Coordinates of C-alpha atoms and ligand atoms in Angstrom, one line a residue:
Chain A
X1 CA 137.9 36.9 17.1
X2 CA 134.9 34.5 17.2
X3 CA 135.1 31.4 16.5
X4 CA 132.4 28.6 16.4
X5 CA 133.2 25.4 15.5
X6 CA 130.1 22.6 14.4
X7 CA 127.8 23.6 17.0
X8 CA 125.0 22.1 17.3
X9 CA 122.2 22.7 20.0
X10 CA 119.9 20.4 21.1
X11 CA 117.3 21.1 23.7
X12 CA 115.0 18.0 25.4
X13 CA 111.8 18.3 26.1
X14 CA 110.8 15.6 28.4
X15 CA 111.0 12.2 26.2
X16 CA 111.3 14.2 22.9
X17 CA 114.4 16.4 21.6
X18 CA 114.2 19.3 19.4
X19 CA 117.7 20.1 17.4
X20 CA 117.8 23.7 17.4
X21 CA 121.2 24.5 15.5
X22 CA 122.4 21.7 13.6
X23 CA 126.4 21.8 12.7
X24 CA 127.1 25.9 12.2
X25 CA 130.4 27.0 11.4
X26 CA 131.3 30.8 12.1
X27 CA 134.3 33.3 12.4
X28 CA 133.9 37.0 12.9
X29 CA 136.9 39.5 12.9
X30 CA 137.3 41.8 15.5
X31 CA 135.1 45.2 14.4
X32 CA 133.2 43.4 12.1
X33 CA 129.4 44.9 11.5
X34 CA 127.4 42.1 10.9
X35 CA 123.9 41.2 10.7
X36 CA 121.7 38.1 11.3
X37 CA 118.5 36.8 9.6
X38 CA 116.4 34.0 8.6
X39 CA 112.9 33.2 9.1
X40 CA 111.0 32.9 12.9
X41 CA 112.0 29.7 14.7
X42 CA 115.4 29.3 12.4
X43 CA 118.4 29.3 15.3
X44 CA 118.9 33.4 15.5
X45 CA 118.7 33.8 19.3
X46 CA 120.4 30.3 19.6
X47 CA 123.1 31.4 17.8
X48 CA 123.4 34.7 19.6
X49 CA 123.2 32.6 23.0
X50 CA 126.3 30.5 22.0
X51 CA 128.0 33.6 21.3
X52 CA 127.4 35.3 25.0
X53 CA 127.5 31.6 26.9
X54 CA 123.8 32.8 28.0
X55 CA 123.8 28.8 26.5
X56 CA 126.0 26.0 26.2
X57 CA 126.1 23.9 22.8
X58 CA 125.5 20.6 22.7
X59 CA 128.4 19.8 20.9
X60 CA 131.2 22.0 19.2
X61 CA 133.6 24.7 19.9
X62 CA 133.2 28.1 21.1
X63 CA 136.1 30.1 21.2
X64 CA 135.9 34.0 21.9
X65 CA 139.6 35.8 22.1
X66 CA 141.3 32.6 22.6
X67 CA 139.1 32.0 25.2
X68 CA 137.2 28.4 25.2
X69 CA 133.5 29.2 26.9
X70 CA 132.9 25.5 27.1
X71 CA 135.8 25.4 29.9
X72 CA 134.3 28.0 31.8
X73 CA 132.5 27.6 34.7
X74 CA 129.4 29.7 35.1
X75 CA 130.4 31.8 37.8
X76 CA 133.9 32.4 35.4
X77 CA 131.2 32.7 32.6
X78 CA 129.7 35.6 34.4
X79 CA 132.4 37.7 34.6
X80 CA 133.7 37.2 31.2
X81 CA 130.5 38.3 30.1
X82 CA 130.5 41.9 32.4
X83 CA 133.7 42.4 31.4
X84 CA 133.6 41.7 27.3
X85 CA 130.1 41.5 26.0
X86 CA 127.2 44.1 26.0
X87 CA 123.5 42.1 25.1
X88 CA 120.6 43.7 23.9
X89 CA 118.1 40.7 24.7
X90 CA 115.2 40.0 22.4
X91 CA 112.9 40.8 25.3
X92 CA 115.3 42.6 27.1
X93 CA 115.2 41.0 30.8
X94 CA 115.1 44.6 32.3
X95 CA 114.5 43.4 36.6
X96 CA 111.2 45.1 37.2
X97 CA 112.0 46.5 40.6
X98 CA 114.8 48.6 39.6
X99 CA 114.6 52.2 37.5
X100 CA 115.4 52.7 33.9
X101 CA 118.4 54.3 35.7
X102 CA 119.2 51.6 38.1
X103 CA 118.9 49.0 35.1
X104 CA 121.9 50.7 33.5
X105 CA 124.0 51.1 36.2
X106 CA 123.8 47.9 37.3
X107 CA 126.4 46.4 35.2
X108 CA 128.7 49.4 36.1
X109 CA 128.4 48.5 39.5
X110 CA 128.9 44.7 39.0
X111 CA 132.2 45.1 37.3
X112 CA 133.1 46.3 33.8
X113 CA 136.3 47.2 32.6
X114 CA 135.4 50.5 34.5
X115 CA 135.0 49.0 37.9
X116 CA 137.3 51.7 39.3
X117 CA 135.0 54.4 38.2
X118 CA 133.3 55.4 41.3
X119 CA 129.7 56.4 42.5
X120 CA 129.3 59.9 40.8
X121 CA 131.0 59.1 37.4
X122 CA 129.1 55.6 37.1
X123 CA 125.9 58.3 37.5
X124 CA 126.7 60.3 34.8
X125 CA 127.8 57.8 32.5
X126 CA 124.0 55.9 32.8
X127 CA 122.7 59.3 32.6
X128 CA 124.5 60.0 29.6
X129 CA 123.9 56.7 28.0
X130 CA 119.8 56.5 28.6
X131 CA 120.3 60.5 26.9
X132 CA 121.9 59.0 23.7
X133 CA 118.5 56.9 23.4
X134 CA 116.5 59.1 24.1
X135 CA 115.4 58.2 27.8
X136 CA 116.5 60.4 29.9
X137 CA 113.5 61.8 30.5
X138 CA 112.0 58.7 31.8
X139 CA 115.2 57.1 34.5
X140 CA 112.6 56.8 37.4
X141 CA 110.1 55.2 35.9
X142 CA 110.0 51.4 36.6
X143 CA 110.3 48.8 33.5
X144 CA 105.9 49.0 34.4
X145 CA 105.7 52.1 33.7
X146 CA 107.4 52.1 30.4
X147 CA 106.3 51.6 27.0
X148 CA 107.7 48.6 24.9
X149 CA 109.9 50.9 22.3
X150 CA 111.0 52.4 25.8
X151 CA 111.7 49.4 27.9
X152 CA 114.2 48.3 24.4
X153 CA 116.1 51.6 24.6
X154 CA 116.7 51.2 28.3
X155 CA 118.0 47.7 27.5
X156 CA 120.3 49.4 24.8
X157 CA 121.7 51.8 27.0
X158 CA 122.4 48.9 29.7
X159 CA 124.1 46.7 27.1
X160 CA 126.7 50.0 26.0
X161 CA 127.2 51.3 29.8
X162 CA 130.5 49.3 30.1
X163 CA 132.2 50.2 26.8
X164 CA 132.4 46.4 25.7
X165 CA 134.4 45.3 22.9
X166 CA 131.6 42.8 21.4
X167 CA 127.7 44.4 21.6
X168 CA 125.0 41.1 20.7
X169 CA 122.1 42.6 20.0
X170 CA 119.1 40.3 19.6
X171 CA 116.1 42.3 17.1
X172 CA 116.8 45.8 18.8
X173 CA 114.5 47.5 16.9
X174 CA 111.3 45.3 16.8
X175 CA 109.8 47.9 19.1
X176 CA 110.7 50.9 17.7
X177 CA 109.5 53.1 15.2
X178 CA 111.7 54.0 12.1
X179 CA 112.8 56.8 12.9
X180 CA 113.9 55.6 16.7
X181 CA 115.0 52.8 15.0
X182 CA 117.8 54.7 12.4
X183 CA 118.8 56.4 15.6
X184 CA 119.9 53.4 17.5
X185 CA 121.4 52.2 14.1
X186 CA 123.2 55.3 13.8
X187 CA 124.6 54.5 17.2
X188 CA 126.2 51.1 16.8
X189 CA 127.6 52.6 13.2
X190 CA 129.7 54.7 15.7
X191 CA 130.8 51.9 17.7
X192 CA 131.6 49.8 15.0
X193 CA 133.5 52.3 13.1
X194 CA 135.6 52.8 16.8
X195 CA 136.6 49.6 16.4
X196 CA 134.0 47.4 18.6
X197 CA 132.1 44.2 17.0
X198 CA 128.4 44.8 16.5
X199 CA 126.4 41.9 15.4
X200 CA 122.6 41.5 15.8
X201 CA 119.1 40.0 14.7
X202 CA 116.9 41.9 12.6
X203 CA 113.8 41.1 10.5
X204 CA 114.1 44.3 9.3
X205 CA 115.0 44.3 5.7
X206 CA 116.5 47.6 5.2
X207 CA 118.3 47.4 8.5
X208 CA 119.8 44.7 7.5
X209 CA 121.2 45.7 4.9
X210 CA 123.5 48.8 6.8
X211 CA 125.7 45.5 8.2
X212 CA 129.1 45.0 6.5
X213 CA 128.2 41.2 6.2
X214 CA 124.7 39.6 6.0
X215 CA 124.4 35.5 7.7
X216 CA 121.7 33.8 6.7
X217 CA 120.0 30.9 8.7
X218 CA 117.6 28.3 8.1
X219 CA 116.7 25.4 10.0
X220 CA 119.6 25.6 12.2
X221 CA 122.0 26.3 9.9
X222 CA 124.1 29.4 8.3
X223 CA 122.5 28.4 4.4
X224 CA 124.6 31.7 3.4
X225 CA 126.7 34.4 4.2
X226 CA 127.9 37.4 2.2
X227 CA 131.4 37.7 3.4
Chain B
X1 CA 80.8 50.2 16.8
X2 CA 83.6 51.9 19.4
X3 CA 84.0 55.3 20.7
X4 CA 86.1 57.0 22.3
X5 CA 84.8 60.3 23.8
X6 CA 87.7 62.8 25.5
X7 CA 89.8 59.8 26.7
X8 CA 92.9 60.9 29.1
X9 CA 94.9 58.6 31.0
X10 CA 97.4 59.6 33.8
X11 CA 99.8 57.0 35.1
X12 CA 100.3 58.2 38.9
X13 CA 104.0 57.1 40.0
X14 CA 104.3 58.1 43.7
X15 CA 104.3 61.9 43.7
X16 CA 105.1 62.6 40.0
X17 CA 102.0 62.1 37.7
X18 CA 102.7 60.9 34.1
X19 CA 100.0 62.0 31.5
X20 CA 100.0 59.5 28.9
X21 CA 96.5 60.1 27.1
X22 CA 95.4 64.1 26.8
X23 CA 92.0 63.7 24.9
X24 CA 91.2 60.9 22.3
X25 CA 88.5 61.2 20.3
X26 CA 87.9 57.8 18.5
X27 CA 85.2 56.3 16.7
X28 CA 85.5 52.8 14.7
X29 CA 82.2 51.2 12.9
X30 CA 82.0 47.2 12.5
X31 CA 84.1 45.3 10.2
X32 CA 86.6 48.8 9.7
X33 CA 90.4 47.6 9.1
X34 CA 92.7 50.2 11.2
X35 CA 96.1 50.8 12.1
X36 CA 97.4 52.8 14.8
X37 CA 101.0 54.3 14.2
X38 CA 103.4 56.8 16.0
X39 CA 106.6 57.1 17.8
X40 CA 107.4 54.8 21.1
X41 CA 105.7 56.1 24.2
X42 CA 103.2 57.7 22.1
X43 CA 100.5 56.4 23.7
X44 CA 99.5 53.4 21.0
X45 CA 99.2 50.5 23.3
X46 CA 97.3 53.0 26.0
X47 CA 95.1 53.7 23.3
X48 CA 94.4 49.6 22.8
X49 CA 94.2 48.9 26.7
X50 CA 91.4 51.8 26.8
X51 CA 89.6 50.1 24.1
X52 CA 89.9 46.4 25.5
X53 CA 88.9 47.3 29.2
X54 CA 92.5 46.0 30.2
X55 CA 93.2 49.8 31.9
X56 CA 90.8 52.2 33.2
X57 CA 90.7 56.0 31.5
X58 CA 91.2 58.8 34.1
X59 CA 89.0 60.7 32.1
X60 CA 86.5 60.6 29.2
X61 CA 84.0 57.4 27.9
X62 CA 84.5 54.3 26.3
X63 CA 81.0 53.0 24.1
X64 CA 81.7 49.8 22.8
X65 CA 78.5 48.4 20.8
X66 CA 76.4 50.8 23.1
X67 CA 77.9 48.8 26.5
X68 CA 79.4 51.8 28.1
X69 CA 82.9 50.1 30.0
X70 CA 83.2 52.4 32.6
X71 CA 80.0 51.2 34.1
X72 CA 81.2 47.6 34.6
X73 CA 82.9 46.0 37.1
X74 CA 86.4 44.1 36.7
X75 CA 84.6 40.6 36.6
X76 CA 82.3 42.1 34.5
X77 CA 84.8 43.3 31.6
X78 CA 86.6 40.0 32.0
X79 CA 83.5 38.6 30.7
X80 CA 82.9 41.1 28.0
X81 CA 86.5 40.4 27.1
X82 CA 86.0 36.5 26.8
X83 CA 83.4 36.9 24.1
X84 CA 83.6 39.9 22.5
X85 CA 87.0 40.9 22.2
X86 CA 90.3 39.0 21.1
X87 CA 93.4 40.5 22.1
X88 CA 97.4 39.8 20.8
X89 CA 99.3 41.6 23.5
X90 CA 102.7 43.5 22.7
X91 CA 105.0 40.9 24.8
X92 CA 102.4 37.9 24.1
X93 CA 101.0 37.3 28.0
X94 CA 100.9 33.2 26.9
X95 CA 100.5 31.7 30.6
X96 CA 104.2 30.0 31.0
X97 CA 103.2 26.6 32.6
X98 CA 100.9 25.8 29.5
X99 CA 101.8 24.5 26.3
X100 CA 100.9 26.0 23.2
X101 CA 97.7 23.9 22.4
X102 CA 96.4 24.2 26.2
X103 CA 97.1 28.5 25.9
X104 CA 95.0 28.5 22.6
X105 CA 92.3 26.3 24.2
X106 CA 91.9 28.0 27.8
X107 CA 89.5 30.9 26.1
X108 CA 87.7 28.3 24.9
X109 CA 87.1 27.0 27.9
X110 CA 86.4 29.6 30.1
X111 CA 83.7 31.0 28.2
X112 CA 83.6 32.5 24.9
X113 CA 80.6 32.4 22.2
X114 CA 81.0 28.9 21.5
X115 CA 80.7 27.9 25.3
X116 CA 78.5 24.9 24.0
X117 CA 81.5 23.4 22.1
X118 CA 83.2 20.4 23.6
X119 CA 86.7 18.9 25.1
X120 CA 87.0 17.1 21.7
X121 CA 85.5 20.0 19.1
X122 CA 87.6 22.1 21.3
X123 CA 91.0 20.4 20.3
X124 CA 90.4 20.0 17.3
X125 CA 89.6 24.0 16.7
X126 CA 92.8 25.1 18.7
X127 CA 94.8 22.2 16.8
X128 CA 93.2 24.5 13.7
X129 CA 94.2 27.7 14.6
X130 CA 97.8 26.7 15.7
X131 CA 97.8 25.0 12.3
X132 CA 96.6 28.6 10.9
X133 CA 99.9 30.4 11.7
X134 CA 102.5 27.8 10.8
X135 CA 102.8 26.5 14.8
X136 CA 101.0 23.2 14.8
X137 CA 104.4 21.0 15.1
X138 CA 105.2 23.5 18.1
X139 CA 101.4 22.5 19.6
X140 CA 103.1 20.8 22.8
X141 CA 106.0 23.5 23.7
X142 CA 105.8 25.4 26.4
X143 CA 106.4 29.3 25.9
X144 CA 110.0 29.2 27.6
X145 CA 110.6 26.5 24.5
X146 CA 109.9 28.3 21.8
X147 CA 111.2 31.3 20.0
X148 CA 110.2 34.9 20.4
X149 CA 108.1 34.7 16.6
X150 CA 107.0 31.6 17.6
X151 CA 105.5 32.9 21.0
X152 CA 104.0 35.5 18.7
X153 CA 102.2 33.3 16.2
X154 CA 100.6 31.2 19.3
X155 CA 99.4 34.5 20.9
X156 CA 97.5 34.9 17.7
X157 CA 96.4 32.2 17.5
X158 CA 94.8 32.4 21.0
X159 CA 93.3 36.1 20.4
X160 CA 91.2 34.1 17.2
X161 CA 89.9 30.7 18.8
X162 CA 86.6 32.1 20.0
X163 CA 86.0 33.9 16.9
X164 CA 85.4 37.3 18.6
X165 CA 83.6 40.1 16.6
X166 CA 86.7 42.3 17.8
X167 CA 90.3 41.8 17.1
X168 CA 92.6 44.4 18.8
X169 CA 96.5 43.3 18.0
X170 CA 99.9 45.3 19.7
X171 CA 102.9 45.1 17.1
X172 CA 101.7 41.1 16.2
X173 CA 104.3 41.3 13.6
X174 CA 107.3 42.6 15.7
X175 CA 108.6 39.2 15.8
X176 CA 108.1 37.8 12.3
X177 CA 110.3 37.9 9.6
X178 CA 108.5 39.6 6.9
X179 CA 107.0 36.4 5.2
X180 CA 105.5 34.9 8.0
X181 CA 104.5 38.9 9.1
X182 CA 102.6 38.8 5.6
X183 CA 101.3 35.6 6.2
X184 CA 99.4 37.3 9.6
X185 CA 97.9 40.4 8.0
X186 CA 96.3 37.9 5.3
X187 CA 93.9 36.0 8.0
X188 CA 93.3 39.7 9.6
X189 CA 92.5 40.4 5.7
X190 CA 90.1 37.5 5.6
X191 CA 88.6 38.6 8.9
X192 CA 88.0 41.8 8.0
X193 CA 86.3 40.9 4.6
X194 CA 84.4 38.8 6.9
X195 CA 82.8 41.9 8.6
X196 CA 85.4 41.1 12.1
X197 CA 86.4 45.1 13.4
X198 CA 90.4 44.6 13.0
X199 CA 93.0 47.8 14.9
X200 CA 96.1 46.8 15.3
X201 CA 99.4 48.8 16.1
X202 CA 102.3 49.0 13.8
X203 CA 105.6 50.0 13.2
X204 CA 105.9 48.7 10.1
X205 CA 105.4 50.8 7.1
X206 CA 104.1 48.8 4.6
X207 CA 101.9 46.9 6.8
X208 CA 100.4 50.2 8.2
X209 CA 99.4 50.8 4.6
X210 CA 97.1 47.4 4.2
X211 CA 94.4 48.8 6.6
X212 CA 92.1 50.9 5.0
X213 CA 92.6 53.6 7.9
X214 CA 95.4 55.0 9.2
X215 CA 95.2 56.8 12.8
X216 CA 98.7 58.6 13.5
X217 CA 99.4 59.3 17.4
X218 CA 101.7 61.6 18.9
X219 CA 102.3 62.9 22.8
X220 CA 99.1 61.3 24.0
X221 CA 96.5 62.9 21.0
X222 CA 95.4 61.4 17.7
X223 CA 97.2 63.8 15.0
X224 CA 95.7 62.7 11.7
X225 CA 93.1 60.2 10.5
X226 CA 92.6 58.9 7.1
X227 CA 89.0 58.4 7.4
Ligands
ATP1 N1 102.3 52.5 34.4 C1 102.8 53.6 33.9 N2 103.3 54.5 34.7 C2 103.8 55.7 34.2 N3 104.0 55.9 32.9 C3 103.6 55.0 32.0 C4 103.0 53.7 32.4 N4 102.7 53.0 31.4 C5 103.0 53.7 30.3 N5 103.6 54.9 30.7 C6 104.0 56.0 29.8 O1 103.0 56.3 28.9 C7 103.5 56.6 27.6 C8 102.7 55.8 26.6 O2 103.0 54.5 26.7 P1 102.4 53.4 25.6 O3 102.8 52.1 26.1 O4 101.0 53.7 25.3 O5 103.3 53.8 24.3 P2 103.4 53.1 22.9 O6 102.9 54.2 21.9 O7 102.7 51.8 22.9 O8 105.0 52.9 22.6 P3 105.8 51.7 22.0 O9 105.7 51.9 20.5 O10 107.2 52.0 22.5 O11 105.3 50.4 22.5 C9 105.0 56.3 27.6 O12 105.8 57.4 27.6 C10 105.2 55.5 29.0 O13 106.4 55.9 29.5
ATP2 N1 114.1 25.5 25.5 C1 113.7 25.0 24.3 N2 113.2 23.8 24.2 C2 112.8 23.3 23.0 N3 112.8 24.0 21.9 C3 113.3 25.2 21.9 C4 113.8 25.8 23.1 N4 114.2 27.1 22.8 C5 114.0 27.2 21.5 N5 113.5 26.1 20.9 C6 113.3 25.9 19.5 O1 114.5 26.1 18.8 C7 114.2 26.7 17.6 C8 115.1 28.0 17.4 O2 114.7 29.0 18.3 P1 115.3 30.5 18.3 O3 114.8 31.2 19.5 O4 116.8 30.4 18.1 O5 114.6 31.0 16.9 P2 114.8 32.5 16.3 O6 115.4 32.3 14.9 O7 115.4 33.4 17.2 O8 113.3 32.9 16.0 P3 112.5 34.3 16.1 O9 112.8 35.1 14.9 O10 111.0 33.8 16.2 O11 112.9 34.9 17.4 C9 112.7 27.1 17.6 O12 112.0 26.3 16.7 C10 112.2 26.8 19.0 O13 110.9 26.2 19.0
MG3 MG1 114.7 35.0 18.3
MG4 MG1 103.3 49.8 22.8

């Protein structure tokens, strides 16, 4: 389960502070489908940020399978992170001087709930997971030699390599076409229906809409929510 | 006018070549409103960087209001660029260590049509454009403090300041929720009734269907027109 409790998020800017979330309150279930939107500038990624400890609040609770992320340390942080979450970042942080390949098997490498799966088998399972977006064809080339729509499905693939229980996905279709777009859709259907919790950003109206529960946010706050 | 004469472009990545562009043929009068659609990796934003002098074609001729690109030199397109061309990049290109206001003013001061306006007319016309997409109270962020729309909006904004008889725009909705994405396509509306040349690259469906051509891409060719 995931729990926040009043968080609020306040970021300073020199002399001047901007209140990003302002007091949001918000459980989700284990395998829960759920989707995310509200207008540009409304809180989405700072939400999502609180969720993954990518960010810490400024005040509230965040508590993710009994686990409190405010008493974690970074480094502990980390490691929770390889271990339980899979992120799809809105810009997808892909490091430019590793593969499309290299990018997914990074986090295999770094630890995962697979860490005793060894050189050949953490191969094959990138392999397999750039195939189920469609990227195989492209695991040498560099995140520079990619195209947008591609550089988001390599960043897809990276975030599912591990098998994580909670996949965060931050607008993972902004870059795709529709029909690229049902495709990874399809995908996390899969993973929710296994049993894994799948929330993410859209602006994507229709997209939206294939979640089991829609949040809405305004102005740094959850203004509605259709559980 | 633009044209695009047997354009190829192939991406060389150490010994494997990757053929990107296979023969465009492409020709756009003054004041036409296009959109450019197709499937990720298609060769869309290729397409944009051969028209805006950002990449060089392998093969083939660019015309652009009879200056023929291939024939200048690097500083020479950069100057081209300034005045006659303004560009909203797929992943924005804002210059990190400026704010909002100083990214929308720079083109104004490095050249641009209206190199005779100054410091304080030059304010006050960034100040207008930032105003123009909804991102005037963001004026004094810096790109890592704003939002992934928000980033957006400022990139358009900066592409308009010098009023450039050519707008060419990658995905500049990707990022918006649709309201604020509708908001957009009504100044490149204006524009274009204004006799400004408007191609920009979409995913979206209904947004495709506002210009009043349509150029589909797939694999690296132009596969239907609706000229
Ligand atoms: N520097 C490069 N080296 C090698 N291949 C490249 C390079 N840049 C782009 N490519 C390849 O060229 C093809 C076209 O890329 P392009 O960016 O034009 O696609 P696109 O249609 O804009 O896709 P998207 O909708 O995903 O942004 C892609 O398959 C991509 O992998
Ligand atoms: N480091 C920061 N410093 C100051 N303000 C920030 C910072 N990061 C984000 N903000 C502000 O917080 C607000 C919320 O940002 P957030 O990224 O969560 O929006 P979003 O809903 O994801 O928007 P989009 O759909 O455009 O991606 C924005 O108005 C943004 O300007
Ligand atoms: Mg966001
Ligand atoms: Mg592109």
């Amino acid at each position: 389960t995931i729990e926040l409790q009043q968080v609020q998020k306040v970021y300073s800017m020199g002399r001047r502070n901007y209140q990003a979330l302002r007091g949001v309150d918000l459980r989700i279930e284990p395998g829960e489908f759920v989707a995310i939107v509200g207008p540009s500038g409304s809180g989405k990624s700072t939400i999502l940020n609180m969720i993954t400890g990518i960010d810490r609040p400024s005040k509230g609770q965040i508590m993710i399978a009994e686990v409190n992320l405010n008493l974690l340390s970074e480094n502990q942080l980390a490691h929770w992170r390889g271990a339980e979450v899979g992120i799809v970042f809105q810009f997808f942080q892909l490091l430019p001087t590793l593969t499309a390949l290299e990018n997914v098997i990074l986090p295999l490498h770094l630890r995962g709930r697979r860490a005793k799966v060894h050189g050949k088998e953490r191969l094959e399972r990138a392999l397999e997971h750039l195939r189920m977006v469609g990227m195989d064809s492209h695991a040498y080339h560099l995140p520079s030699e990619l195209s947008g729509g591609e550089q988001q499905r390599v960043a897809i693939a990276r975030a599912l390599a591990n098998d994580p229980p909670i996949i965060v996905a931050d607008e993972p279709t902004g870059n795709l076409d529709s029909q690229t777009g049902e495709m990874v859709f399809e995908i996390f259907r899969r993973l929710s229906s296994e049993g894994k919790t799948i929330i993410y950003v859209t602006h994507d109206h229709d997209l939206a809409h294939l979640a089991h529960r829609l949040i809405q946010v305004r102005d740094g706050l959850i203004i509605a929510d259709s559980n």
